Amino acid sequence: MNTAPKAALKFIFITLLIDITGMGLIIPIFPQLIEQLTHGTISSASKWGGWLTFVYAIMQFVCAPIIGNLSDRYGRRPVLLFSLLGFGIDYLFLAFAPTIWWLFIGRLIAGITGASFTTATAYIADISTDENRAQNFGLVGAAFGLGFIIGPALGGLLGEVGLRVPFLVAAGLTLLNVLYGYFVLPESLEPENRRKFEWRRANPLGSLFQLRKYHGISGLITSIVFVYIAAHAVQSTWTFINIEKFNWSKSLIGISLAVVGVLVAAVQGGLIRYVTPKIGNEKSIYIGLGLYALGLLLFAFATQSWMMFVFLIPYCLGGIAGPALQAIISGHVPANEQGELQGSLTSLMSATSIIGPLMMSYLFAWFTRPKTTIYFPGAPFLAGAVLMFISAIIAARALKKGLR
């Protein structure tokens, strides 16, 4: 890789790092904020949390392919800055929300503009070669990991000061990120690689239908669908389950997510760069999905608080699967359609986020309700393990057809 792509990777990494830090700041205190605004229990708050994610996902599903196609037409840089601005406005709504409905308005705005990952992955695809594509996609995970080292730990501490403080800090960081990107982030998509914007290809269903023309990768895309849904066992219920089961404080939730960040950064930013080139994308997928399933299964039946920290190790090691899947898929798509592909995959992720959070939050609420016959807070983790296992089977069938 020459100097220019290396510098560009640094820019996009720092941009994502600040973005993820802002997102991580609010996670430890979000359940308590919902409790406060709804005057309910942690069990009922989880359902509200599911619906808030549902609203965000619906808007992402509709708008992500539009954003992805716009980035193929006008470039990655302006679209990424627009996305970050939307997140900053969202955090301000959350910070000053007097009722639960303000949270829904904020999530609506973030869903419309929230294409930072779509555009970032297209950006990385623009400047990557076949040899370093998986490693470069791993930088997204590394930024995610480092952001979750800083964000949740700081959010837990700030949450002890006041429930609204982390939202204000997140808004400030995100809006500073907009300024950083405006002055520093270069454009990655050359004019000759841009294409005309077409509404036919930008509507959400049309965007998903576009994936059908890549017949060889349909099995792996289906595998990703199950991974996305399974991941919501952790993403949507981690804080709720550990508050219910182990009575975790805001600061301990922040520490646990910081540990996740350390592990994810180590895997995505370090381990994957040595493991994937040696064992290949196919084995990385098998091993990663197996570790994901094992970690979720262990979470489901953990009986002590410290076990959740130990079991994070196999779960986070499963992160070698995602970049390998994405590398194979993006390697079968032309350069001038990478934005469309990433927009379609984000729409797919958003479609699963319509299902996943509600599924997992309602599973948690059902098995923790006051009159439940079977008390099992870990039910979402068990469901996630089953879905990861199914994903591995589907991926194996696709890869046996010769896709590499």
Coordinates of C-alpha atoms in Angstrom, one line a residue:
M1 CA 0.0 0.0 0.0
N2 CA 1.4 3.4 -0.9
T3 CA 1.5 6.5 1.4
A4 CA -1.8 8.0 0.3
P5 CA -4.1 5.0 1.2
K6 CA -2.2 4.6 4.5
A7 CA -2.9 8.2 5.4
A8 CA -6.5 7.9 4.3
L9 CA -6.9 4.8 6.5
K10 CA -5.6 6.8 9.5
F11 CA -8.2 9.6 8.8
I12 CA -11.1 7.2 8.5
F13 CA -10.0 5.3 11.6
I14 CA -9.8 8.4 13.8
T15 CA -13.2 9.6 12.4
L16 CA -14.8 6.3 13.3
L17 CA -13.0 6.2 16.7
I18 CA -14.5 9.5 17.7
D19 CA -17.9 8.5 16.4
I20 CA -17.9 5.2 18.3
T21 CA -16.6 6.8 21.5
G22 CA -19.7 9.1 21.4
M23 CA -22.0 6.1 20.9
G24 CA -20.3 4.2 23.7
L25 CA -20.7 7.1 26.1
I26 CA -24.5 6.7 26.3
I27 CA -24.9 2.9 26.6
P28 CA -24.2 2.4 30.3
I29 CA -27.0 4.9 31.3
F30 CA -29.6 4.4 28.6
P31 CA -31.6 1.7 30.6
Q32 CA -31.8 4.0 33.6
L33 CA -32.9 7.0 31.5
I34 CA -35.7 4.9 30.0
E35 CA -36.7 3.8 33.5
Q36 CA -36.8 7.4 34.6
L37 CA -38.9 8.6 31.7
T38 CA -41.3 5.7 31.7
H39 CA -41.5 5.2 35.5
G40 CA -41.2 1.4 35.0
T41 CA -38.9 -1.5 35.8
I42 CA -35.8 -2.7 34.1
S43 CA -37.8 -5.5 32.5
S44 CA -40.4 -3.1 31.0
A45 CA -37.6 -0.7 30.0
S46 CA -36.0 -3.4 27.9
K47 CA -39.1 -3.4 25.7
W48 CA -39.0 0.4 25.2
G49 CA -35.3 0.0 24.3
G50 CA -36.3 -2.6 21.7
W51 CA -38.8 -0.2 20.1
L52 CA -36.3 2.7 20.1
T53 CA -33.9 0.4 18.2
F54 CA -36.8 -0.6 15.9
V55 CA -37.5 3.0 14.9
Y56 CA -33.8 3.6 14.2
A57 CA -33.6 0.4 12.2
I58 CA -36.7 1.3 10.1
M59 CA -35.2 4.6 9.1
Q60 CA -31.9 3.0 8.4
F61 CA -33.5 0.4 6.2
V62 CA -35.2 3.1 4.1
C63 CA -32.4 5.6 4.0
A64 CA -29.1 3.6 4.0
P65 CA -29.3 2.5 0.3
I66 CA -30.1 6.1 -0.6
I67 CA -27.0 7.3 1.3
G68 CA -24.9 4.5 -0.2
N69 CA -25.9 5.4 -3.7
L70 CA -25.4 9.1 -3.1
S71 CA -21.8 8.2 -2.0
D72 CA -21.3 6.4 -5.3
R73 CA -22.4 9.5 -7.1
Y74 CA -21.0 12.4 -5.1
G75 CA -18.2 10.7 -3.1
R76 CA -17.8 9.4 0.4
R77 CA -16.6 12.5 2.2
P78 CA -19.8 14.7 2.1
V79 CA -22.1 11.8 2.9
L80 CA -20.0 10.8 5.9
L81 CA -20.0 14.4 7.3
F82 CA -23.8 14.6 6.8
S83 CA -24.2 11.3 8.8
L84 CA -22.1 12.5 11.7
L85 CA -24.0 15.8 11.9
G86 CA -27.3 13.7 12.2
F87 CA -25.8 11.8 15.1
G88 CA -24.8 15.0 16.9
I89 CA -28.4 16.3 16.6
D90 CA -29.7 13.0 17.9
Y91 CA -27.5 13.2 21.1
L92 CA -28.8 16.7 21.8
F93 CA -32.4 15.4 21.6
L94 CA -31.5 12.6 24.0
A95 CA -29.7 15.0 26.4
F96 CA -32.7 17.3 26.8
A97 CA -35.6 14.8 26.4
P98 CA -38.4 15.6 28.9
T99 CA -40.4 12.5 27.8
I100 CA -39.8 9.1 26.2
W101 CA -41.1 10.4 22.8
W102 CA -38.2 12.8 22.5
L103 CA -36.0 9.8 22.4
F104 CA -38.0 8.4 19.5
I105 CA -37.5 11.7 17.6
G106 CA -33.8 11.6 18.2
R107 CA -33.5 8.0 17.0
L108 CA -35.6 8.9 14.0
I109 CA -33.1 11.6 13.0
A110 CA -30.1 9.4 13.6
G111 CA -31.7 6.6 11.5
I112 CA -32.2 8.9 8.6
T113 CA -28.7 10.3 8.5
G114 CA -26.8 7.4 10.2
A115 CA -24.6 6.1 7.4
S116 CA -21.2 6.4 9.0
F117 CA -20.5 2.7 8.8
T118 CA -21.9 2.3 5.3
T119 CA -19.8 5.1 4.0
A120 CA -16.7 4.1 6.0
T121 CA -16.7 0.6 4.7
A122 CA -17.2 1.8 1.1
Y123 CA -14.3 4.2 1.7
I124 CA -12.1 1.4 2.9
A125 CA -13.1 -0.7 -0.1
D126 CA -12.1 2.2 -2.4
I127 CA -8.5 2.2 -1.2
S128 CA -8.0 -1.5 -0.6
T129 CA -6.5 -4.3 -2.7
D130 CA -7.4 -8.0 -2.8
E131 CA -4.4 -8.7 -0.5
N132 CA -5.2 -6.3 2.3
R133 CA -9.0 -5.9 2.1
A134 CA -9.8 -8.2 5.1
Q135 CA -7.1 -6.5 7.2
N136 CA -8.4 -3.0 6.3
F137 CA -12.0 -3.9 7.0
G138 CA -10.6 -5.1 10.4
L139 CA -9.8 -1.4 11.2
V140 CA -13.5 -0.7 11.4
G141 CA -13.7 -3.3 14.2
A142 CA -10.6 -1.9 15.8
A143 CA -12.1 1.6 15.8
F144 CA -15.2 0.1 17.3
G145 CA -13.1 -1.7 20.0
L146 CA -11.0 1.3 21.0
G147 CA -14.1 3.6 21.0
F148 CA -15.7 1.1 23.4
I149 CA -12.7 1.2 25.6
I150 CA -13.0 4.9 26.0
G151 CA -16.7 5.6 25.6
P152 CA -18.5 3.2 28.0
A153 CA -15.9 3.6 30.7
L154 CA -16.2 7.3 30.5
G155 CA -20.0 7.1 30.1
G156 CA -20.3 5.0 33.3
L157 CA -18.3 7.6 35.3
L158 CA -20.1 10.5 33.8
G159 CA -23.4 8.7 34.4
E160 CA -22.7 8.8 38.2
V161 CA -22.5 12.6 37.9
G162 CA -25.8 12.8 36.0
L163 CA -27.9 10.8 33.6
R164 CA -27.9 13.5 30.9
V165 CA -24.1 14.3 31.1
P166 CA -22.9 11.5 28.8
F167 CA -25.4 12.6 26.1
L168 CA -24.0 16.2 26.1
V169 CA -20.4 14.9 25.9
A170 CA -21.4 12.5 23.1
A171 CA -23.0 15.4 21.2
G172 CA -19.8 17.6 21.6
L173 CA -17.5 14.8 20.4
T174 CA -19.6 14.0 17.4
L175 CA -19.9 17.7 16.3
L176 CA -16.2 18.1 16.8
N177 CA -15.8 15.0 14.6
V178 CA -17.8 16.8 11.9
L179 CA -15.3 19.7 12.0
Y180 CA -12.3 17.2 12.0
G181 CA -13.7 15.5 8.9
Y182 CA -14.4 18.7 7.1
F183 CA -10.8 19.9 7.4
V184 CA -8.9 16.7 7.4
L185 CA -10.7 13.8 5.7
P186 CA -9.8 13.4 2.0
E187 CA -12.1 12.0 -0.7
S188 CA -11.5 8.4 -1.6
L189 CA -13.8 7.8 -4.7
E190 CA -12.1 9.0 -7.9
P191 CA -14.4 10.8 -10.4
E192 CA -13.9 8.1 -13.0
N193 CA -15.3 5.5 -10.5
R194 CA -18.5 7.4 -9.8
R195 CA -21.8 6.6 -11.4
K196 CA -25.2 8.1 -12.0
F197 CA -27.7 8.1 -9.1
E198 CA -30.7 5.9 -9.8
W199 CA -33.8 5.8 -7.6
R200 CA -34.5 2.2 -8.8
R201 CA -31.3 1.1 -7.2
A202 CA -31.6 3.4 -4.1
N203 CA -35.0 2.3 -2.8
P204 CA -34.6 -0.3 0.1
L205 CA -36.3 -3.2 -1.6
G206 CA -34.6 -2.4 -4.9
S207 CA -31.3 -2.2 -3.1
L208 CA -31.8 -5.7 -1.6
F209 CA -32.9 -7.0 -5.0
Q210 CA -29.6 -5.7 -6.4
L211 CA -27.8 -8.3 -4.3
R212 CA -29.4 -11.0 -6.3
K213 CA -27.2 -10.3 -9.3
Y214 CA -24.2 -11.5 -7.3
H215 CA -25.4 -15.1 -7.3
G216 CA -22.2 -16.5 -5.8
I217 CA -22.4 -14.5 -2.6
S218 CA -26.1 -15.0 -1.7
G219 CA -25.3 -17.8 0.7
L220 CA -22.8 -15.7 2.6
I221 CA -25.2 -12.8 2.7
T222 CA -27.8 -15.1 4.3
S223 CA -25.2 -16.2 6.8
I224 CA -24.6 -12.5 7.7
V225 CA -28.3 -12.1 8.3
F226 CA -28.3 -14.7 11.1
V227 CA -25.1 -13.2 12.5
Y228 CA -26.7 -9.7 12.7
I229 CA -29.8 -11.0 14.4
A230 CA -27.8 -13.1 16.9
A231 CA -25.6 -10.2 17.7
H232 CA -28.6 -8.3 19.2
A233 CA -28.6 -10.8 22.1
V234 CA -25.6 -8.8 23.3
Q235 CA -26.1 -5.4 21.7
S236 CA -29.7 -5.0 22.8
T237 CA -29.8 -6.8 26.2
W238 CA -26.3 -6.8 27.7
T239 CA -27.0 -3.9 30.1
F240 CA -30.5 -5.1 30.9
I241 CA -29.5 -8.7 31.6
N242 CA -26.6 -7.8 33.8
I243 CA -28.6 -5.2 35.8
E244 CA -31.3 -7.8 36.3
K245 CA -29.2 -10.8 37.0
F246 CA -26.1 -9.4 38.8
N247 CA -27.3 -5.9 39.9
W248 CA -24.5 -4.1 38.0
S249 CA -24.0 -0.4 38.5
K250 CA -23.6 2.1 35.7
S251 CA -19.8 2.2 36.2
L252 CA -19.5 -1.6 36.2
I253 CA -21.5 -1.7 32.9
G254 CA -19.1 0.9 31.5
I255 CA -16.1 -1.2 32.6
S256 CA -17.5 -4.4 31.1
L257 CA -18.0 -2.6 27.7
A258 CA -14.5 -1.2 28.0
V259 CA -13.2 -4.8 28.4
V260 CA -15.2 -5.6 25.2
G261 CA -13.5 -2.7 23.5
V262 CA -10.0 -4.0 24.5
L263 CA -10.8 -7.5 23.3
V264 CA -12.4 -6.3 20.0
A265 CA -9.5 -3.9 19.3
A266 CA -7.0 -6.7 20.0
V267 CA -8.8 -9.1 17.6
Q268 CA -9.8 -6.7 14.8
G269 CA -6.8 -4.4 14.9
G270 CA -4.1 -7.0 15.7
L271 CA -4.9 -10.7 15.7
I272 CA -6.8 -10.7 12.5
R273 CA -3.9 -9.2 10.6
Y274 CA -1.8 -12.3 11.5
V275 CA -4.5 -15.0 11.6
T276 CA -6.5 -14.4 8.5
P277 CA -3.5 -14.3 6.0
K278 CA -2.2 -17.6 7.5
I279 CA -5.5 -19.6 7.8
G280 CA -7.5 -17.9 5.0
N281 CA -10.9 -16.3 5.0
E282 CA -12.8 -19.6 4.9
K283 CA -11.3 -21.0 8.1
S284 CA -11.6 -17.6 9.8
I285 CA -15.4 -17.7 9.1
Y286 CA -15.8 -21.3 10.6
I287 CA -13.7 -20.6 13.7
G288 CA -15.2 -17.2 14.3
L289 CA -18.8 -18.3 14.1
G290 CA -18.0 -21.2 16.4
L291 CA -16.5 -18.9 19.0
Y292 CA -19.4 -16.5 18.8
A293 CA -21.8 -19.4 19.5
L294 CA -19.7 -20.7 22.4
G295 CA -19.5 -17.3 24.0
L296 CA -23.2 -16.7 23.8
L297 CA -23.9 -20.1 25.3
L298 CA -21.6 -19.4 28.2
F299 CA -23.2 -16.0 28.8
A300 CA -26.6 -17.7 28.9
F301 CA -25.8 -20.0 31.8
A302 CA -23.3 -17.8 33.8
T303 CA -24.0 -17.9 37.5
Q304 CA -21.4 -15.4 38.8
S305 CA -20.7 -11.8 37.7
W306 CA -17.0 -12.4 37.0
M307 CA -17.9 -15.2 34.5
M308 CA -19.4 -12.6 32.2
F309 CA -15.9 -11.0 31.9
V310 CA -14.2 -14.3 31.3
F311 CA -16.7 -15.5 28.7
L312 CA -16.2 -12.3 26.7
I313 CA -12.9 -13.8 25.5
P314 CA -14.3 -16.5 23.2
Y315 CA -17.2 -14.3 22.2
C316 CA -14.9 -11.4 21.1
L317 CA -12.4 -13.8 19.4
G318 CA -15.4 -14.7 17.1
G319 CA -14.8 -11.3 15.6
I320 CA -12.4 -12.8 13.0
A321 CA -15.5 -14.1 11.1
G322 CA -17.0 -10.7 10.1
P323 CA -14.1 -9.2 8.1
A324 CA -13.5 -12.5 6.4
L325 CA -17.1 -12.7 5.3
Q326 CA -17.0 -9.0 4.2
A327 CA -13.7 -9.5 2.3
I328 CA -15.1 -12.4 0.3
I329 CA -18.4 -10.6 -0.5
S330 CA -16.7 -7.2 -1.5
G331 CA -14.1 -9.0 -3.6
H332 CA -16.9 -10.2 -5.9
V333 CA -18.3 -6.6 -6.5
P334 CA -16.9 -4.0 -9.0
A335 CA -15.2 -0.9 -7.6
N336 CA -17.9 1.5 -8.8
E337 CA -20.6 -0.5 -6.9
Q338 CA -19.0 -0.8 -3.5
G339 CA -21.1 2.0 -2.1
E340 CA -24.2 0.4 -3.4
L341 CA -23.1 -3.0 -1.9
Q342 CA -22.3 -1.5 1.5
G343 CA -25.6 0.5 1.5
S344 CA -27.4 -2.8 0.7
L345 CA -25.7 -4.6 3.5
T346 CA -26.5 -1.8 5.9
S347 CA -30.1 -2.0 4.8
L348 CA -29.9 -5.7 5.4
M349 CA -28.5 -5.1 8.8
S350 CA -31.2 -2.5 9.5
A351 CA -33.9 -5.0 8.4
T352 CA -32.5 -7.5 10.9
S353 CA -32.4 -4.8 13.5
I354 CA -36.2 -4.5 13.0
I355 CA -36.4 -8.1 14.2
G356 CA -33.4 -8.6 16.5
P357 CA -33.9 -6.0 19.2
L358 CA -37.6 -6.7 19.6
M359 CA -37.0 -10.4 19.6
M360 CA -34.2 -10.3 22.2
S361 CA -35.7 -7.6 24.4
Y362 CA -39.1 -9.3 24.5
L363 CA -37.4 -12.7 25.3
F364 CA -35.7 -11.0 28.2
A365 CA -38.9 -9.2 29.4
W366 CA -40.9 -12.5 29.1
F367 CA -38.5 -14.6 31.2
T368 CA -38.0 -11.8 33.8
R369 CA -41.6 -10.6 34.2
P370 CA -43.1 -10.7 37.7
K371 CA -45.3 -13.8 37.2
T372 CA -43.0 -15.8 34.9
T373 CA -43.1 -19.6 35.3
I374 CA -39.4 -19.9 34.2
Y375 CA -37.0 -17.2 35.3
F376 CA -34.2 -17.2 32.8
P377 CA -32.6 -13.7 32.1
G378 CA -30.1 -15.4 29.8
A379 CA -32.7 -16.5 27.2
P380 CA -31.6 -14.0 24.6
F381 CA -28.0 -15.3 24.8
L382 CA -29.2 -18.9 24.2
A383 CA -31.3 -17.8 21.2
G384 CA -28.2 -16.0 19.8
A385 CA -26.1 -19.1 20.2
V386 CA -28.6 -21.1 18.1
L387 CA -28.7 -18.5 15.4
M388 CA -24.9 -18.3 15.2
F389 CA -24.8 -22.1 14.7
I390 CA -27.3 -21.8 11.9
S391 CA -25.2 -19.1 10.3
A392 CA -22.2 -21.4 10.4
I393 CA -24.1 -24.1 8.6
I394 CA -25.3 -21.7 5.9
A395 CA -21.8 -20.3 5.4
A396 CA -20.3 -23.8 5.1
R397 CA -22.8 -24.7 2.4
A398 CA -22.0 -21.5 0.4
L399 CA -18.3 -22.0 0.7
K400 CA -18.5 -25.6 -0.5
K401 CA -19.7 -24.3 -3.8
G402 CA -16.2 -22.9 -4.5
L403 CA -16.7 -19.4 -3.3
R404 CA -13.4 -18.1 -1.7

